[in-house]
Tab-separated table of C-alpha atoms in Angstrom:
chain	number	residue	atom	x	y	z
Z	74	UNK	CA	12.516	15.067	21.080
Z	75	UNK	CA	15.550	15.197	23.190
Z	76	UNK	CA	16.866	11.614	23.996
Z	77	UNK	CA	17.684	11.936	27.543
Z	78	UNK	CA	14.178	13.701	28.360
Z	79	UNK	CA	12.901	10.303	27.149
Z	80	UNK	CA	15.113	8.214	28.902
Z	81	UNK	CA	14.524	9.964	32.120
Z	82	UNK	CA	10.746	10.135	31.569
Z	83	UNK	CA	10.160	13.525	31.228
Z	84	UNK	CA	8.925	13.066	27.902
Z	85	UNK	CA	6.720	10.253	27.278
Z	86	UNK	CA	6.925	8.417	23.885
Z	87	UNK	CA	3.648	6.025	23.661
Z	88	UNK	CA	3.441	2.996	21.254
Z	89	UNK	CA	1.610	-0.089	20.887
Z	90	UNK	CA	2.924	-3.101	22.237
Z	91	UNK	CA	5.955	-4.502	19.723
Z	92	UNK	CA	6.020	-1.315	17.866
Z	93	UNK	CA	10.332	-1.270	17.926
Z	94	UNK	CA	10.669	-5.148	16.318
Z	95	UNK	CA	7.462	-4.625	13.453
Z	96	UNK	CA	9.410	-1.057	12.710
Z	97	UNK	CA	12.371	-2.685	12.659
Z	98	UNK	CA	11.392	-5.727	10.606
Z	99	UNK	CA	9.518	-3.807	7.860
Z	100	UNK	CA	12.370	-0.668	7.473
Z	101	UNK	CA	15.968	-2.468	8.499
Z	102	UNK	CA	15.340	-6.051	6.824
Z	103	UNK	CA	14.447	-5.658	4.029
Z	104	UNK	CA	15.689	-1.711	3.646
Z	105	UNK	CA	17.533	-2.038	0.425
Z	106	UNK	CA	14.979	-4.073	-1.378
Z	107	UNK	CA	12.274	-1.495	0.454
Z	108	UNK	CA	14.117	1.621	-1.076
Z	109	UNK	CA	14.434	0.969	-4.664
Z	110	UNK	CA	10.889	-0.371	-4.390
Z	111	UNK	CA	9.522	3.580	-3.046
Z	112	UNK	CA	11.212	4.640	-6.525
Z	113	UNK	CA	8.780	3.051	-8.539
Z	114	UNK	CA	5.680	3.850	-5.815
Z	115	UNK	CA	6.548	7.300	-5.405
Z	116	UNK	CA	8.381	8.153	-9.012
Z	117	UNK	CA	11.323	10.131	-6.830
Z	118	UNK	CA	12.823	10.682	-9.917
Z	119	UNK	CA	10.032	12.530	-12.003
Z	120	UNK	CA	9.408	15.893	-12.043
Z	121	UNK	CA	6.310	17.384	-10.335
Z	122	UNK	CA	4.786	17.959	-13.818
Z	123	UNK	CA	0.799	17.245	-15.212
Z	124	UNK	CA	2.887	14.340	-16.966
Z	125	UNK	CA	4.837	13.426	-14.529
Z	126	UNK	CA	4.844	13.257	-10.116
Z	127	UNK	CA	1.445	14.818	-9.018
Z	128	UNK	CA	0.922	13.725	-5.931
Z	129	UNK	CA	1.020	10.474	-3.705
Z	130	UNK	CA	-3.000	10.659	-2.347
Z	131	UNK	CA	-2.127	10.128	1.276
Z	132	UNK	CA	0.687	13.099	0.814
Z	133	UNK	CA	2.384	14.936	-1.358
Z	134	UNK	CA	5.952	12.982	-1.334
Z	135	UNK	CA	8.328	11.155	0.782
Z	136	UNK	CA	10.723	13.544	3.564
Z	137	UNK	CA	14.633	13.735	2.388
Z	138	UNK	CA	17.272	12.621	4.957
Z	139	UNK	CA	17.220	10.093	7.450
Z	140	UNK	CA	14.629	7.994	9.477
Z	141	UNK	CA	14.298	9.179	12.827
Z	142	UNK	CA	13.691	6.871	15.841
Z	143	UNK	CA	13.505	6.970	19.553
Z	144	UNK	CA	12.439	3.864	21.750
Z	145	UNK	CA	9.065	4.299	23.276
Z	146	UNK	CA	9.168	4.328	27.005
Z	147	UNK	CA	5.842	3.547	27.696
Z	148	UNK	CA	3.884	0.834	25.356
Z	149	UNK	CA	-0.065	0.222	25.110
Z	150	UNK	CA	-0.345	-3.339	25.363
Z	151	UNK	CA	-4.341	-4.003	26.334
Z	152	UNK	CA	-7.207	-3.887	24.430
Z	153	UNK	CA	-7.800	-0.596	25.541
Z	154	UNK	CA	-5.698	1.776	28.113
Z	155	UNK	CA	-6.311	5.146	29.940
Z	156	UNK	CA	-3.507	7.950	30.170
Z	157	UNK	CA	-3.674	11.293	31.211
Z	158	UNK	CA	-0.860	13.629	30.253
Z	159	UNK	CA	-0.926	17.089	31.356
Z	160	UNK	CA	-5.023	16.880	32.168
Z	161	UNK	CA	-5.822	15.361	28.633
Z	162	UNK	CA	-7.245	11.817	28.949
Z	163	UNK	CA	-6.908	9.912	25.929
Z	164	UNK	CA	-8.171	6.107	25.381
Z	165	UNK	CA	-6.054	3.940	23.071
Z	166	UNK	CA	-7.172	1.264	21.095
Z	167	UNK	CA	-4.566	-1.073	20.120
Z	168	UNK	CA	-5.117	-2.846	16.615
Z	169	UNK	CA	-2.465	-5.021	15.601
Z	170	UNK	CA	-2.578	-6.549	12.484
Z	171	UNK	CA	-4.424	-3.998	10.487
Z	172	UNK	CA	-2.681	-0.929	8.059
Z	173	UNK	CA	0.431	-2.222	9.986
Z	174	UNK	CA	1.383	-5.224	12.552
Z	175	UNK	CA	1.287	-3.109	15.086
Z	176	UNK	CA	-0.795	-0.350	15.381
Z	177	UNK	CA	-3.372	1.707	18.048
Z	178	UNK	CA	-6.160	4.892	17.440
Z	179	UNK	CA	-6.613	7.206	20.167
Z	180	UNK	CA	-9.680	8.786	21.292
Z	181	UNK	CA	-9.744	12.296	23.464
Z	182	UNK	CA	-13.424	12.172	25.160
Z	183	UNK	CA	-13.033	15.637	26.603
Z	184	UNK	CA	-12.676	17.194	23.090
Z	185	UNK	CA	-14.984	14.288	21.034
Z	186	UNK	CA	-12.138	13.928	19.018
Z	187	UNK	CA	-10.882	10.420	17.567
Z	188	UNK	CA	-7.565	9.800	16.050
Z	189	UNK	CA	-7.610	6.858	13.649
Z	190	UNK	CA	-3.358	6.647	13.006
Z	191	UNK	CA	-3.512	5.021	9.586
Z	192	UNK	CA	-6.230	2.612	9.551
Z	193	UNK	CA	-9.024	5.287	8.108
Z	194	UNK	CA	-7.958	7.869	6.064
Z	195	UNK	CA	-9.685	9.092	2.747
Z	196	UNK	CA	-8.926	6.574	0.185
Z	197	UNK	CA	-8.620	2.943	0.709
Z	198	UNK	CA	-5.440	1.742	1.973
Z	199	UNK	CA	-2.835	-0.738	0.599
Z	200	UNK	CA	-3.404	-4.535	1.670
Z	201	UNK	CA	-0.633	-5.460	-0.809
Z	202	UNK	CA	1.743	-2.010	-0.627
Z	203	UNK	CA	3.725	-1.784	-4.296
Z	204	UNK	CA	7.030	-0.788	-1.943
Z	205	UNK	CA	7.057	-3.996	-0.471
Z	206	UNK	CA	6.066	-4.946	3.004
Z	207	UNK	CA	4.006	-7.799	4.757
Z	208	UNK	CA	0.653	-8.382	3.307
Z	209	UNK	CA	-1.738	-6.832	5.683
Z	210	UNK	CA	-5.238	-8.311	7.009
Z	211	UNK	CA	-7.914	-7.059	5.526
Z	212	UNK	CA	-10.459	-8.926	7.767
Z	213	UNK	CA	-8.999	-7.673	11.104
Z	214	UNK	CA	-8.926	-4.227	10.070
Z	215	UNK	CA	-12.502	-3.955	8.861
Z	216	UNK	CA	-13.223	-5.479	12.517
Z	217	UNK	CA	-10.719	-3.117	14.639
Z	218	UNK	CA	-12.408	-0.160	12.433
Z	219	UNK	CA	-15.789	-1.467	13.793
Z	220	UNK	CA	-14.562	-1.729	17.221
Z	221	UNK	CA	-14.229	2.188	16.846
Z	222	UNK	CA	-17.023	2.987	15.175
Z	223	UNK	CA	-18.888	1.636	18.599
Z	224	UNK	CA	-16.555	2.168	21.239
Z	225	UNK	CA	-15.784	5.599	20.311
Z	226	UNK	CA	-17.643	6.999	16.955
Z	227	UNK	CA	-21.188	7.109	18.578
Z	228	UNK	CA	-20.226	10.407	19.884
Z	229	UNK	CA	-16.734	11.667	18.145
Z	230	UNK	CA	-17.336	14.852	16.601
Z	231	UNK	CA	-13.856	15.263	15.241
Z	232	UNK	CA	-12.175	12.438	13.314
Z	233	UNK	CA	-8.524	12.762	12.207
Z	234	UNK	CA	-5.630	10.476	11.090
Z	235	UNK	CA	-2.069	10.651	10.592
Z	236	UNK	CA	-2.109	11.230	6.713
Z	237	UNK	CA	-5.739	12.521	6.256
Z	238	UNK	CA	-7.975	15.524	6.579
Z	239	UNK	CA	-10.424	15.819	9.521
Z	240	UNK	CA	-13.967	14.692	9.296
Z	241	UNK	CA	-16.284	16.809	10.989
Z	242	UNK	CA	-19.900	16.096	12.439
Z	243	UNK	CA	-21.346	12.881	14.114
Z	244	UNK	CA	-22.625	11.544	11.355
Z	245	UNK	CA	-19.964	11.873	8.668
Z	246	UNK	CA	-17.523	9.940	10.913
Z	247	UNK	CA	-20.039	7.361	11.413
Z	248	UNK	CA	-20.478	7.385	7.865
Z	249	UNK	CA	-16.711	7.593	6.794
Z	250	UNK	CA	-15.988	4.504	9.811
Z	251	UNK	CA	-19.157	2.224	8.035
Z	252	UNK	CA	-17.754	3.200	4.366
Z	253	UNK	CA	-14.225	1.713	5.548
Z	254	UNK	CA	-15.434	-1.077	7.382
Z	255	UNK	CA	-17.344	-2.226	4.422
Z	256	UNK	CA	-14.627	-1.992	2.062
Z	257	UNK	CA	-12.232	-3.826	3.604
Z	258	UNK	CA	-14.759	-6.707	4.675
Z	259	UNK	CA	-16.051	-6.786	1.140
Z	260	UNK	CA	-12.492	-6.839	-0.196
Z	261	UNK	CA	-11.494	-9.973	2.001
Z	262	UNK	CA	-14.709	-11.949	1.391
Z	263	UNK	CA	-15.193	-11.651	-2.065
Z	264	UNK	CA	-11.532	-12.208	-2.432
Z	265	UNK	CA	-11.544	-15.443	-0.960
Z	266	UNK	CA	-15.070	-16.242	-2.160
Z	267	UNK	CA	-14.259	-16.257	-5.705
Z	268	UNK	CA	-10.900	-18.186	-4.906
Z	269	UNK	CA	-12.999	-21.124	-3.159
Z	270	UNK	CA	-14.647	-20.808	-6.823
Z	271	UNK	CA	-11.431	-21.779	-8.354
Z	272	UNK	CA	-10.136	-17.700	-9.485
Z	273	UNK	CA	-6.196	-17.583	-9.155
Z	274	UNK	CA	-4.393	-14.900	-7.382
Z	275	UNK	CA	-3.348	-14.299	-11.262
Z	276	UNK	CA	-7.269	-13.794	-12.554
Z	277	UNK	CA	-8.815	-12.263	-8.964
Z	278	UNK	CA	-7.993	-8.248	-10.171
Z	279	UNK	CA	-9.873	-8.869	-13.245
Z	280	UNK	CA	-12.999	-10.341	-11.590
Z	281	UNK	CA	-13.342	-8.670	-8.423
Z	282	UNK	CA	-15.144	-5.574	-8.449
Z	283	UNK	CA	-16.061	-3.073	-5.420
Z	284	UNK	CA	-19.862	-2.973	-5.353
Z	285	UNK	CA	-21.487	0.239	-6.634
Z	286	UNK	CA	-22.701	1.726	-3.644
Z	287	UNK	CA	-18.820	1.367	-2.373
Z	288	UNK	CA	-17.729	2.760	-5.228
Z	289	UNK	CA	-20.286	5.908	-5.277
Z	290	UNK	CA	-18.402	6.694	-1.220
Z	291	UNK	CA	-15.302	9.062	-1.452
Z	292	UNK	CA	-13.722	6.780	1.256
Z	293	UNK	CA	-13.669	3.555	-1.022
Z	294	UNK	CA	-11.755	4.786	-3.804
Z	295	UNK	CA	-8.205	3.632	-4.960
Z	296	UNK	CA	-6.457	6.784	-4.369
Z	297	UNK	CA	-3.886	5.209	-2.657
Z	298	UNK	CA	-4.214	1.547	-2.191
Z	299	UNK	CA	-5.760	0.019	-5.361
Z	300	UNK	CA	-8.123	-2.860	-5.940
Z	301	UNK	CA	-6.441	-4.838	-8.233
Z	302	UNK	CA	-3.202	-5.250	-6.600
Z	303	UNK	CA	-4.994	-5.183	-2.648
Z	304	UNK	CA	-7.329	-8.294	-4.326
Z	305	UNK	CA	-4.622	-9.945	-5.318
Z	306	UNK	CA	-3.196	-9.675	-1.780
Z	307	UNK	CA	-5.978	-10.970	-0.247
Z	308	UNK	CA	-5.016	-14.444	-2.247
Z	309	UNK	CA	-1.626	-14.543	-1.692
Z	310	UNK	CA	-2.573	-13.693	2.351
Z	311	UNK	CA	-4.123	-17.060	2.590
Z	312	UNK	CA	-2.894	-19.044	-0.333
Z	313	UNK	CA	0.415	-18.070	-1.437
Z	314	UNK	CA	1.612	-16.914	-4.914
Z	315	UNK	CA	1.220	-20.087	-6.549
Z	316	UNK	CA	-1.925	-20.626	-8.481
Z	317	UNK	CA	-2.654	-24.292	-8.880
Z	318	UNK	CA	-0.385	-24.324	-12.619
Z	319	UNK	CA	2.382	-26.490	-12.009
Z	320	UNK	CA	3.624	-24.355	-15.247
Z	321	UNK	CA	3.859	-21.918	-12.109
Z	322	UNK	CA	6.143	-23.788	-9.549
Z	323	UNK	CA	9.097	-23.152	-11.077
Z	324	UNK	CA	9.199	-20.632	-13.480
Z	325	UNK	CA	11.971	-19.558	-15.791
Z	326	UNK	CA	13.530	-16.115	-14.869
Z	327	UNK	CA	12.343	-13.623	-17.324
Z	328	UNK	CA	15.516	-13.002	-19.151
Z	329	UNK	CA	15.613	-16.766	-19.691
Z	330	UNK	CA	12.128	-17.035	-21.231
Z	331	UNK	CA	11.823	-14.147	-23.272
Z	332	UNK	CA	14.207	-15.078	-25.627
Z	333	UNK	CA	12.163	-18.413	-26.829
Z	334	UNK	CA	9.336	-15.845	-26.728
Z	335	UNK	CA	10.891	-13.532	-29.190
Z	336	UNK	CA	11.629	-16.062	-31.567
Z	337	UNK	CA	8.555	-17.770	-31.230
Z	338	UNK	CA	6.905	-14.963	-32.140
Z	339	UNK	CA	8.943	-13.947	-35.814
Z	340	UNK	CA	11.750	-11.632	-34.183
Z	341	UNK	CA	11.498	-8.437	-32.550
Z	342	UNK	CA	10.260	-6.286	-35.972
Z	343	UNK	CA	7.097	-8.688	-35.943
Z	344	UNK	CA	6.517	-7.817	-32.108
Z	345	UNK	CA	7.229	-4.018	-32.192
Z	346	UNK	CA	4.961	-4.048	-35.311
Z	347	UNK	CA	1.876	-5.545	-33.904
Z	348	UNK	CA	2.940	-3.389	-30.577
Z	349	UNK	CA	2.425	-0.271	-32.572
Z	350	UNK	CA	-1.513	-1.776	-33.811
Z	351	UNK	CA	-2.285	-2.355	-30.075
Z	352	UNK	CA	-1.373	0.837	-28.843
Z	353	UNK	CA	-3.205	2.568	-31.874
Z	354	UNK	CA	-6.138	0.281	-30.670
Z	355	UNK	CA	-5.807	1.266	-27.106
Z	356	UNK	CA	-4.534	-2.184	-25.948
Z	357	UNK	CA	-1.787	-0.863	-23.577
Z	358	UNK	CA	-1.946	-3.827	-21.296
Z	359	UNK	CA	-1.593	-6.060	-24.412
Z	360	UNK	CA	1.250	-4.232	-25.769
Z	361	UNK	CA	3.167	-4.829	-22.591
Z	362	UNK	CA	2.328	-8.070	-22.624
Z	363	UNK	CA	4.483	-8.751	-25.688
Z	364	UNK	CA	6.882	-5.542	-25.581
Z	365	UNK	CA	8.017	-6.466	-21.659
Z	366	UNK	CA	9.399	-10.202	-23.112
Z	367	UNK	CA	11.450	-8.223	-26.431
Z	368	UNK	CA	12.746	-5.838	-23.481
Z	369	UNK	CA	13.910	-9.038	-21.875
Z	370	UNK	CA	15.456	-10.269	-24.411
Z	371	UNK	CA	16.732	-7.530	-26.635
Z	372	UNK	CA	17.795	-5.135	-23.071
Z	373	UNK	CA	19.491	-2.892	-25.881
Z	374	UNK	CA	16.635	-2.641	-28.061
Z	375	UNK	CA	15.706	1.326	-28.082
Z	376	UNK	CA	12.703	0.839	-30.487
Z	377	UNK	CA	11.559	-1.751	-27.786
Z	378	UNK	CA	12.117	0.478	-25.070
Z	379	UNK	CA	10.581	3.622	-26.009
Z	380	UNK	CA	7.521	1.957	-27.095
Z	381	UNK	CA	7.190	0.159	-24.170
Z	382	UNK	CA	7.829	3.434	-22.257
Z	383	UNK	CA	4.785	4.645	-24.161
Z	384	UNK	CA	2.385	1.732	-23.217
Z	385	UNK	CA	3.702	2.304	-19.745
Z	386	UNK	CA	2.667	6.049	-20.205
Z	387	UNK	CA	-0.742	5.621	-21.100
Z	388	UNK	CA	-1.675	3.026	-18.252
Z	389	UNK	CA	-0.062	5.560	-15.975
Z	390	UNK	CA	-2.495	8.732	-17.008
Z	391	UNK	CA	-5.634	6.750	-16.675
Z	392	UNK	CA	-4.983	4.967	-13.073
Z	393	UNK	CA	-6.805	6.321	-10.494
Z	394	UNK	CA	-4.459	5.033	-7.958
Z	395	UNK	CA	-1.202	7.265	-7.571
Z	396	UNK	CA	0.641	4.609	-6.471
Z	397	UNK	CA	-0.015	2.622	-9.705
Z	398	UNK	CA	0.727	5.762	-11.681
Z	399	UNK	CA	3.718	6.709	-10.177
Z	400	UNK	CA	5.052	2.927	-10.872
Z	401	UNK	CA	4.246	3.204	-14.583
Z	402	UNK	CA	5.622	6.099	-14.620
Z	403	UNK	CA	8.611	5.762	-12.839
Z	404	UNK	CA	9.026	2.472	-15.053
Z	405	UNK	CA	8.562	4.738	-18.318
Z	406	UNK	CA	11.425	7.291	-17.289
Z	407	UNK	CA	13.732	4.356	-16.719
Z	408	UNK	CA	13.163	2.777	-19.892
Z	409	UNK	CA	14.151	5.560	-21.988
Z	410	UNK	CA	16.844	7.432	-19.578
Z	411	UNK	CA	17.950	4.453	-17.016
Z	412	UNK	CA	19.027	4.967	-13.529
Z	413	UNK	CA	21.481	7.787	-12.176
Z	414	UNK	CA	24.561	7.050	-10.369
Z	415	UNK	CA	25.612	8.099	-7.221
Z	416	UNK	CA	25.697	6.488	-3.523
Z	417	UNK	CA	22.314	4.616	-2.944
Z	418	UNK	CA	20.337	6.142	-0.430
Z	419	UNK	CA	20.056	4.685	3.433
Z	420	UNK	CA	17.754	2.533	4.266
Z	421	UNK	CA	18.532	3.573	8.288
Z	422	UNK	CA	19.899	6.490	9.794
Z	423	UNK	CA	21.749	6.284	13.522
Z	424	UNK	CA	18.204	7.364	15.235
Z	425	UNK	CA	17.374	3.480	13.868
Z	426	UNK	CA	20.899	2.186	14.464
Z	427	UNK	CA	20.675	3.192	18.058
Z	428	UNK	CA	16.939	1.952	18.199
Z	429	UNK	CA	17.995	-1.598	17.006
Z	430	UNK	CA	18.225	-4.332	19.520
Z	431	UNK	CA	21.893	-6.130	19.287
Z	432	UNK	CA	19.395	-9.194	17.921
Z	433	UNK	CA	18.373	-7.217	15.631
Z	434	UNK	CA	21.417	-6.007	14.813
Z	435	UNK	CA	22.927	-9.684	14.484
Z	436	UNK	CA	19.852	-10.419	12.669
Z	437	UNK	CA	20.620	-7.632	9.687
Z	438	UNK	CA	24.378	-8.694	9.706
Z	439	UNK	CA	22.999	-12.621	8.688
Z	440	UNK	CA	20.627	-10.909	5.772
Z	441	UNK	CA	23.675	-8.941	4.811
Z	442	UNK	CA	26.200	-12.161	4.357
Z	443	UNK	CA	27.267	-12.704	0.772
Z	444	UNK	CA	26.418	-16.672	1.083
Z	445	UNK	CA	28.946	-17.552	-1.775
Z	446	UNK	CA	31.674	-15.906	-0.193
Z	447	UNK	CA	30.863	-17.115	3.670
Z	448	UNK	CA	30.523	-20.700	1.914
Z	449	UNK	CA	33.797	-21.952	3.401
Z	450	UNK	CA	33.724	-20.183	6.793
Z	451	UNK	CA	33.193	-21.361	10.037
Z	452	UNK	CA	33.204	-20.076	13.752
Z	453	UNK	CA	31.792	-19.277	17.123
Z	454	UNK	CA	31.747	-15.698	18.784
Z	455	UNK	CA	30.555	-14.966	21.779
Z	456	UNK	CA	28.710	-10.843	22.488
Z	457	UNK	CA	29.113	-10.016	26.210
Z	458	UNK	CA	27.446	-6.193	26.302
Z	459	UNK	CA	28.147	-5.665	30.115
Z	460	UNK	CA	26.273	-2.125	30.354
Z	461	UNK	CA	22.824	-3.960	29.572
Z	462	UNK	CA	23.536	-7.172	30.779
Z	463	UNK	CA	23.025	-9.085	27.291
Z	464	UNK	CA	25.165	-11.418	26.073
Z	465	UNK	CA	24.997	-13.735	22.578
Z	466	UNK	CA	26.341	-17.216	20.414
Z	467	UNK	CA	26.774	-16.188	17.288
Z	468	UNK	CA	27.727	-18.796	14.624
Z	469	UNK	CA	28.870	-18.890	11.355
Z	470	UNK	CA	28.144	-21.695	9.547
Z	471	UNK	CA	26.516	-23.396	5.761
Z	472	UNK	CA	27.080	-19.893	4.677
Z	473	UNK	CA	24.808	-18.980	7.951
Z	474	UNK	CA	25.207	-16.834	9.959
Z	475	UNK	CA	22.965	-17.090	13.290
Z	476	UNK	CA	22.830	-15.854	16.707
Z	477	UNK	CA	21.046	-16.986	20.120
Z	478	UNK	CA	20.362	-14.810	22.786
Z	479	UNK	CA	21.008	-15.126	26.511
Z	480	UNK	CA	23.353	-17.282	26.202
Z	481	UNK	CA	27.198	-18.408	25.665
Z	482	UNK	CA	29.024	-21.089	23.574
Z	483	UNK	CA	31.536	-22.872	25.266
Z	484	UNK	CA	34.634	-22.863	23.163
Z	485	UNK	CA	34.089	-19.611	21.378
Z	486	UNK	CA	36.853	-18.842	18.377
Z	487	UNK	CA	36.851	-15.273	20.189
Z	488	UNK	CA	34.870	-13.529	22.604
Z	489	UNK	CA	33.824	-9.659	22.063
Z	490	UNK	CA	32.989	-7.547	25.654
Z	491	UNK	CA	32.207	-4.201	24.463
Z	492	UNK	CA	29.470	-1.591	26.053
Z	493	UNK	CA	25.924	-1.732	23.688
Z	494	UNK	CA	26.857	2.297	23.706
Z	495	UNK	CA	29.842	1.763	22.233
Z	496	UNK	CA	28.893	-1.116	20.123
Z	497	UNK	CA	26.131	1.501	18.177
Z	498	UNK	CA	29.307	3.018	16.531
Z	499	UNK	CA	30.093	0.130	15.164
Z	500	UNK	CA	26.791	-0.517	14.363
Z	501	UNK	CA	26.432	2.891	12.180
């Protein structure tokens, strides 16, 4: 899409209301953290191999290059909204706070054909998503996938979604829509039923279970998403990650505990020795359990290492999610070859640059101060960007830096009046 036919609204770019700052926010903020994270979800650096990367359920692997981005010119902010383009009417249902904050489906009543974006593909999603993002609400999305399922799946005949095959037929899609709705509901209520019965966000994956008629529906399974992790997110949606230990408020870093660990436990022959008996037994998990601390402690330990890389192995060829393969998998590799070098990749390209409001901008400038090196600084700019008519404070200060917009401090260290067009090359 060419960026003037956008700008001049010849080509119309529709989003849901707040679509720029929750794209922003999840991508830009956190980007660096984000990136090394989609290693381990999507094993990038295994080959596509029986043993190794097979696939990543919703698709087959994440796009090289840059992130693309263009502002949308026209946003959906109702409940629903009519627009015809070109003769084809389509309805759009906006449903924030579901697969993402902000999110809508689209439904084309001249062709019976319903577009669910994210929210209903064929596995179950990710509440908790093992790259890192915010924890989403499994409640609201059951009820926005409901909303569809009578607004517009009492007579779609065509049901399709942005990383998902079509469903054909009446009463599949009806049948796909209830299978969804179900899961999700069931995932948030039993969730939160067991924790008002005292389960931990550290004990809910190993009580919860997906009821059986769930579990017999195509629809419901953890191709993608998985039920441990996406129970566990349920908890920490509405209670945090602390779990009622006060053993748990402030916990030692790993590399500080496992050494008491190791010796507590006879030295690091004793632990790869009963590691060995569990994984002849089949006790992966268990073998982590003690392998992971002589890791910690002993980071040069190859014995350690591969085994561990083994254990990791194992768990990896029996998950059904791909996601939770791929991370044990990914883990494995880096155990017993480490990490290549080379320039880390981008977590924004200049489509996203560009795309970035000059808040937002400021905003990723404060995440990206080194706070022990601003520790001593302190002073007052003032942003005047005269070809959109912003202007901002920014202040440096505690190692902070902040900004305010709309308006100017009064006795500014130095003031900056450059053109937002201009400013993006800075900005890249």
């Amino acid at each position: 899409v060419n960026d003037a036919d956008v700008t001049s609204g010849k080509v119309m770019v529709i989003a849901p209301d707040r679509f720029l700052d929750a794209a922003i926010a999840e991508n830009v903020f956190a980007g660096n953290a984000m990136t090394r994270r989609t290693q381990w979800q999507y094993a990038v650096l295994l080959q596509r191999h029986p043993a190794g990367h097979v696939d990543q359920s919703i698709g087959k692997n994440v796009a090289n290059g840059n992130v693309g981005l263009i502002t949308p010119n026209r946003l959906v902010s109702k409940d629903f909204e009519e627009i015809t383009l070109d003769g084809v009417k389509m309805v759009f249902q906006n449903t924030p706070d579901t697969e993402a904050p902000v999110e809508m489906h689209t439904y084309f009543p001249q062709f019976k054909a319903f577009w669910a974006a994210e929210n209903i593909t064929g596995t179950i999603h990710n509440i908790y998503t093992l790259r890192g993002a915010a924890v989403r609400n499994a409640l609201n999305w059951s009820k926005e996938i409901n909303v569809a399922l009578y607004k517009f799946g009492q007579e779609a005949e065509v049901m399709f979604a942005s990383h998902s095959w079509p469903r054909w037929g009446n009463a599949r899609i009806q049948e796909v829509l209830r299978t969804q709705r179900d899961a999700y509901a069931n995932l948030n209520n039993q969730a939160l039923h067991f924790a008002n019965r005292g389960v931990t966000i550290n004990e809910i994956h190993n009580v919860y279970e997906v009821p059986k008629s769930l579990q017999q529906q195509w629809a419901a399974r953890s191709y993608h998403g998985d039920v441990q992790n996406n129970s566990r997110g349920v908890i920490n949606r509405f209670l945090g990650h602390y779990d009622g230990n006060p053993v748990n408020l402030i916990p030692l870093s790993p590399r500080d505990s496992a050494p008491l660990y190791v010796e507590m436990m006879g030295g690091s022959a004793k632990i790869i020795a009963k590691g060995e008996e569990l994984m002849a037994q089949g006790n992966y998990l268990h073998a982590t359990e003690i392998l992971n601390r002589l890791v910690f402690a002993e980071p040069q330990n190859r014995a350690a290492r591969r085994l561990l890389a083994d254990a990791y192995e194992q768990l990896g060829y029996r998950a059904e999610s791909t996601s939770v393969r791929n991370s044990f998998l990914q883990g494995a590799f880096e155990l017993r070859n480490g990490l290549p070098g080379g320039v880390p990749p981008r977590s924004m390209g200049p489509d996203v640059v560009s795309a970035m409001s000059t808040e937002q901008w400021l905003d990723f400038i404060g995440i990206s101060v080194d706070p022990k090196r601003a520790g001593g600084m302190k002073f007052t700019i003032n942003l005047v960007t005269p070809d959109n008519g912003e202007k901002y404070a920014i202040e440096m200060s505690n190692a902070t830096l902040t900004n305010i917009k709309g308006l100017l401090a009064k006795n500014p260290d130095l003031t900056v009046t450059v053109n937002r067009s201009d400013l993006n090359q800075v900005m890249m």
